[in-house]
Amino acid sequence: MLKLVSEMLCARGGQKLRPFLCAQVSGFHTSKSGLAPRSFFGVEDFVDDDNSRPYTYQKGKKSKNPNKHVSFKQRTVAYMEPFTLDVFISKRFVSASITHRVTCKQVAVAGTNSKDIKAVLKSRSDIPACLSVGQILSDRAREADVYTASYTPRDRDKFEGKIRAVVQSLIDNGIDIKIYLD
């Protein structure tokens, strides 16, 4: 093959032989063999669309709208209302917590699984249990100097029944709760 390359170059005007890399290319239906330039590393086919990483790495998800405007309220709501209420109710127990949004630390926690509440309650998942969880949570929140919180129900939760009992108990015991319903 090298002999073929040197003959071709010498036949084109007797220029000096310049070293370069070539790859032999032949058509499927033709018997002619030709030369095509080949890259030094041979990895052009294996990089992603912006030529930054090899194809084996997973790309991070790109935002559908990278120039989306973020309002002032969206940027500052975590600092204006720093505490959130989280209520979890299952068939067996009830738990609630107040969490600081920015630091993600739980300020006050109460649940019917704790030893001090377990012994007193008849049932751990009925409305009186929810009221007692709200009362204990409000006492612990006031000890931590938290007097306001915001609550947004989960998508699957309706603001009625046991959840409403926990929130109403907190409001009755001195914690101001802002409820955001969609």
mmCIF file of C-alpha atoms in Angstrom:
data_model
loop_
_atom_site.group_PDB
_atom_site.id
_atom_site.type_symbol
_atom_site.label_atom_id
_atom_site.label_comp_id
_atom_site.label_asym_id
_atom_site.label_seq_id
_atom_site.Cartn_x
_atom_site.Cartn_y
_atom_site.Cartn_z
ATOM 1 C CA MET A 1 0.000 0.000 0.000
ATOM 2 C CA LEU A 2 2.825 2.376 0.830
ATOM 3 C CA LYS A 3 4.296 1.676 -2.551
ATOM 4 C CA LEU A 4 0.987 2.673 -4.168
ATOM 5 C CA VAL A 5 0.920 5.947 -2.221
ATOM 6 C CA SER A 6 4.470 6.877 -3.159
ATOM 7 C CA GLU A 7 3.839 6.076 -6.840
ATOM 8 C CA MET A 8 0.728 8.267 -6.846
ATOM 9 C CA LEU A 9 2.560 11.210 -5.275
ATOM 10 C CA CYS A 10 5.564 10.919 -7.531
ATOM 11 C CA ALA A 11 3.359 10.684 -10.594
ATOM 12 C CA ARG A 12 1.729 14.031 -9.728
ATOM 13 C CA GLY A 13 4.594 16.268 -10.637
ATOM 14 C CA GLY A 14 7.459 14.727 -8.709
ATOM 15 C CA GLN A 15 6.727 16.528 -5.436
ATOM 16 C CA LYS A 16 8.550 15.527 -2.347
ATOM 17 C CA LEU A 17 6.963 12.742 -0.361
ATOM 18 C CA ARG A 18 5.163 14.256 2.657
ATOM 19 C CA PRO A 19 4.287 11.945 5.529
ATOM 20 C CA PHE A 20 0.582 11.857 6.344
ATOM 21 C CA LEU A 21 -1.914 9.297 7.526
ATOM 22 C CA CYS A 22 -4.300 7.673 5.110
ATOM 23 C CA ALA A 23 -6.804 4.892 5.378
ATOM 24 C CA GLN A 24 -7.605 2.557 2.538
ATOM 25 C CA VAL A 25 -11.158 2.997 1.326
ATOM 26 C CA SER A 26 -12.775 0.662 -1.129
ATOM 27 C CA GLY A 27 -16.306 0.614 -2.386
ATOM 28 C CA PHE A 28 -18.471 -2.404 -1.825
ATOM 29 C CA HIS A 29 -19.292 -2.919 -5.479
ATOM 30 C CA THR A 30 -16.096 -1.560 -6.954
ATOM 31 C CA SER A 31 -12.700 -3.132 -7.085
ATOM 32 C CA LYS A 32 -10.920 0.237 -6.924
ATOM 33 C CA SER A 33 -9.177 1.104 -3.745
ATOM 34 C CA GLY A 34 -8.766 4.742 -2.800
ATOM 35 C CA LEU A 35 -7.262 6.746 0.004
ATOM 36 C CA ALA A 36 -9.168 8.846 2.493
ATOM 37 C CA PRO A 37 -7.669 11.041 5.203
ATOM 38 C CA ARG A 38 -7.885 9.506 8.628
ATOM 39 C CA SER A 39 -7.702 11.289 11.945
ATOM 40 C CA PHE A 40 -4.711 10.811 14.172
ATOM 41 C CA PHE A 41 -6.700 9.484 17.146
ATOM 42 C CA GLY A 42 -9.646 8.037 15.249
ATOM 43 C CA VAL A 43 -12.270 9.080 17.803
ATOM 44 C CA GLU A 44 -14.347 11.661 15.940
ATOM 45 C CA ASP A 45 -17.186 9.220 15.546
ATOM 46 C CA PHE A 46 -17.267 8.496 19.269
ATOM 47 C CA VAL A 47 -17.848 11.916 20.817
ATOM 48 C CA ASP A 48 -21.197 13.474 21.550
ATOM 49 C CA ASP A 49 -22.762 16.373 19.670
ATOM 50 C CA ASP A 50 -20.812 19.155 21.375
ATOM 51 C CA ASN A 51 -17.465 17.256 21.160
ATOM 52 C CA SER A 52 -16.898 17.466 24.884
ATOM 53 C CA ARG A 53 -16.994 13.875 26.135
ATOM 54 C CA PRO A 54 -16.574 10.393 24.712
ATOM 55 C CA TYR A 55 -19.835 8.664 23.903
ATOM 56 C CA THR A 56 -19.547 6.294 26.845
ATOM 57 C CA TYR A 57 -20.340 8.985 29.430
ATOM 58 C CA GLN A 58 -23.967 9.707 30.250
ATOM 59 C CA LYS A 59 -25.132 13.161 29.407
ATOM 60 C CA GLY A 60 -26.782 15.248 32.082
ATOM 61 C CA LYS A 61 -30.327 16.295 31.368
ATOM 62 C CA LYS A 62 -30.473 19.657 29.719
ATOM 63 C CA SER A 63 -33.188 22.067 30.679
ATOM 64 C CA LYS A 64 -35.989 22.337 28.154
ATOM 65 C CA ASN A 65 -35.921 26.099 28.537
ATOM 66 C CA PRO A 66 -32.505 27.278 29.803
ATOM 67 C CA ASN A 67 -33.459 30.966 29.510
ATOM 68 C CA LYS A 68 -36.547 30.602 31.691
ATOM 69 C CA HIS A 69 -37.170 33.616 33.867
ATOM 70 C CA VAL A 70 -37.276 32.956 37.604
ATOM 71 C CA SER A 71 -39.424 35.436 39.444
ATOM 72 C CA PHE A 72 -38.408 37.298 42.576
ATOM 73 C CA LYS A 73 -41.004 35.419 44.595
ATOM 74 C CA GLN A 74 -39.654 32.052 43.453
ATOM 75 C CA ARG A 75 -36.137 33.061 44.465
ATOM 76 C CA THR A 76 -37.049 34.469 47.871
ATOM 77 C CA VAL A 77 -39.929 32.317 49.133
ATOM 78 C CA ALA A 78 -37.549 29.902 50.878
ATOM 79 C CA TYR A 79 -36.158 32.782 52.940
ATOM 80 C CA MET A 80 -39.449 34.604 53.583
ATOM 81 C CA GLU A 81 -41.216 31.447 54.773
ATOM 82 C CA PRO A 82 -38.325 29.308 55.969
ATOM 83 C CA PHE A 83 -40.252 26.588 57.816
ATOM 84 C CA THR A 84 -42.445 23.929 56.226
ATOM 85 C CA LEU A 85 -44.797 21.428 57.769
ATOM 86 C CA ASP A 86 -44.690 17.825 56.606
ATOM 87 C CA VAL A 87 -47.463 15.431 57.642
ATOM 88 C CA PHE A 88 -47.337 11.715 56.959
ATOM 89 C CA ILE A 89 -50.287 9.470 57.744
ATOM 90 C CA SER A 90 -50.278 5.727 57.197
ATOM 91 C CA LYS A 91 -52.622 2.974 58.328
ATOM 92 C CA ARG A 92 -50.498 2.345 61.414
ATOM 93 C CA PHE A 93 -49.189 5.708 62.602
ATOM 94 C CA VAL A 94 -49.134 9.497 62.171
ATOM 95 C CA SER A 95 -46.008 11.644 62.039
ATOM 96 C CA ALA A 96 -45.411 15.340 61.451
ATOM 97 C CA SER A 97 -42.326 17.525 61.326
ATOM 98 C CA ILE A 98 -41.357 21.145 60.828
ATOM 99 C CA THR A 99 -38.319 21.550 58.585
ATOM 100 C CA HIS A 100 -36.163 24.570 57.752
ATOM 101 C CA ARG A 101 -36.186 24.943 53.957
ATOM 102 C CA VAL A 102 -32.742 26.409 53.467
ATOM 103 C CA THR A 103 -30.726 24.163 55.787
ATOM 104 C CA CYS A 104 -33.068 21.133 55.468
ATOM 105 C CA LYS A 105 -32.860 20.491 59.198
ATOM 106 C CA GLN A 106 -35.845 19.260 61.161
ATOM 107 C CA VAL A 107 -36.662 21.720 63.904
ATOM 108 C CA ALA A 108 -39.485 19.802 65.579
ATOM 109 C CA VAL A 109 -40.724 16.247 65.132
ATOM 110 C CA ALA A 110 -43.690 14.377 66.603
ATOM 111 C CA GLY A 111 -45.201 11.025 65.798
ATOM 112 C CA THR A 112 -47.325 8.289 67.291
ATOM 113 C CA ASN A 113 -44.425 5.828 67.097
ATOM 114 C CA SER A 114 -42.499 7.579 69.873
ATOM 115 C CA LYS A 115 -42.525 5.941 73.300
ATOM 116 C CA ASP A 116 -44.128 8.810 75.201
ATOM 117 C CA ILE A 117 -47.160 8.971 72.895
ATOM 118 C CA LYS A 118 -47.511 5.221 72.280
ATOM 119 C CA ALA A 119 -48.381 4.421 75.869
ATOM 120 C CA VAL A 120 -51.063 7.124 76.194
ATOM 121 C CA LEU A 121 -53.002 6.586 72.963
ATOM 122 C CA LYS A 122 -55.679 3.986 72.400
ATOM 123 C CA SER A 123 -55.079 3.961 68.622
ATOM 124 C CA ARG A 124 -52.071 5.355 66.773
ATOM 125 C CA SER A 125 -53.825 6.395 63.582
ATOM 126 C CA ASP A 126 -57.216 7.908 64.451
ATOM 127 C CA ILE A 127 -58.314 11.562 64.774
ATOM 128 C CA PRO A 128 -57.468 11.902 68.533
ATOM 129 C CA ALA A 129 -53.957 10.635 67.699
ATOM 130 C CA CYS A 130 -53.669 13.330 65.001
ATOM 131 C CA LEU A 131 -54.765 16.009 67.478
ATOM 132 C CA SER A 132 -52.189 14.873 70.039
ATOM 133 C CA VAL A 133 -49.425 14.833 67.395
ATOM 134 C CA GLY A 134 -50.333 18.421 66.463
ATOM 135 C CA GLN A 135 -50.293 19.520 70.105
ATOM 136 C CA ILE A 136 -46.905 17.924 70.850
ATOM 137 C CA LEU A 137 -45.434 19.287 67.612
ATOM 138 C CA SER A 138 -46.590 22.807 68.440
ATOM 139 C CA ASP A 139 -45.003 22.587 71.920
ATOM 140 C CA ARG A 140 -41.694 21.430 70.451
ATOM 141 C CA ALA A 141 -41.814 24.097 67.730
ATOM 142 C CA ARG A 142 -42.389 26.863 70.277
ATOM 143 C CA GLU A 143 -39.385 25.586 72.266
ATOM 144 C CA ALA A 144 -37.318 26.022 69.089
ATOM 145 C CA ASP A 145 -38.711 29.582 68.560
ATOM 146 C CA VAL A 146 -40.742 28.646 65.484
ATOM 147 C CA TYR A 147 -44.123 30.332 65.324
ATOM 148 C CA THR A 148 -44.959 30.221 61.607
ATOM 149 C CA ALA A 149 -44.786 27.511 58.952
ATOM 150 C CA SER A 150 -46.208 26.818 55.525
ATOM 151 C CA TYR A 151 -47.955 23.654 54.415
ATOM 152 C CA THR A 152 -48.554 22.348 50.888
ATOM 153 C CA PRO A 153 -50.317 18.989 50.691
ATOM 154 C CA ARG A 154 -48.805 16.299 48.522
ATOM 155 C CA ASP A 155 -50.428 15.538 45.188
ATOM 156 C CA ARG A 156 -52.125 12.405 46.475
ATOM 157 C CA ASP A 157 -53.334 13.998 49.744
ATOM 158 C CA LYS A 158 -56.566 15.874 50.210
ATOM 159 C CA PHE A 159 -56.755 18.548 52.863
ATOM 160 C CA GLU A 160 -59.418 16.861 54.956
ATOM 161 C CA GLY A 161 -59.827 14.380 57.766
ATOM 162 C CA LYS A 162 -56.654 13.424 59.619
ATOM 163 C CA ILE A 163 -54.367 15.885 57.831
ATOM 164 C CA ARG A 164 -56.741 18.726 58.582
ATOM 165 C CA ALA A 165 -56.890 17.583 62.237
ATOM 166 C CA VAL A 166 -53.087 17.811 62.575
ATOM 167 C CA VAL A 167 -52.945 21.264 60.959
ATOM 168 C CA GLN A 168 -55.927 22.551 62.954
ATOM 169 C CA SER A 169 -54.357 21.307 66.185
ATOM 170 C CA LEU A 170 -51.163 23.230 65.351
ATOM 171 C CA ILE A 171 -53.166 26.396 64.643
ATOM 172 C CA ASP A 172 -55.158 26.016 67.888
ATOM 173 C CA ASN A 173 -51.939 25.639 69.893
ATOM 174 C CA GLY A 174 -50.308 28.842 68.645
ATOM 175 C CA ILE A 175 -48.426 27.971 65.436
ATOM 176 C CA ASP A 176 -49.451 30.095 62.445
ATOM 177 C CA ILE A 177 -49.753 27.807 59.402
ATOM 178 C CA LYS A 178 -50.091 29.144 55.849
ATOM 179 C CA ILE A 179 -51.854 26.523 53.744
ATOM 180 C CA TYR A 180 -51.227 26.514 49.991
ATOM 181 C CA LEU A 181 -53.871 24.571 48.090
ATOM 182 C CA ASP A 182 -53.618 24.226 44.324
#
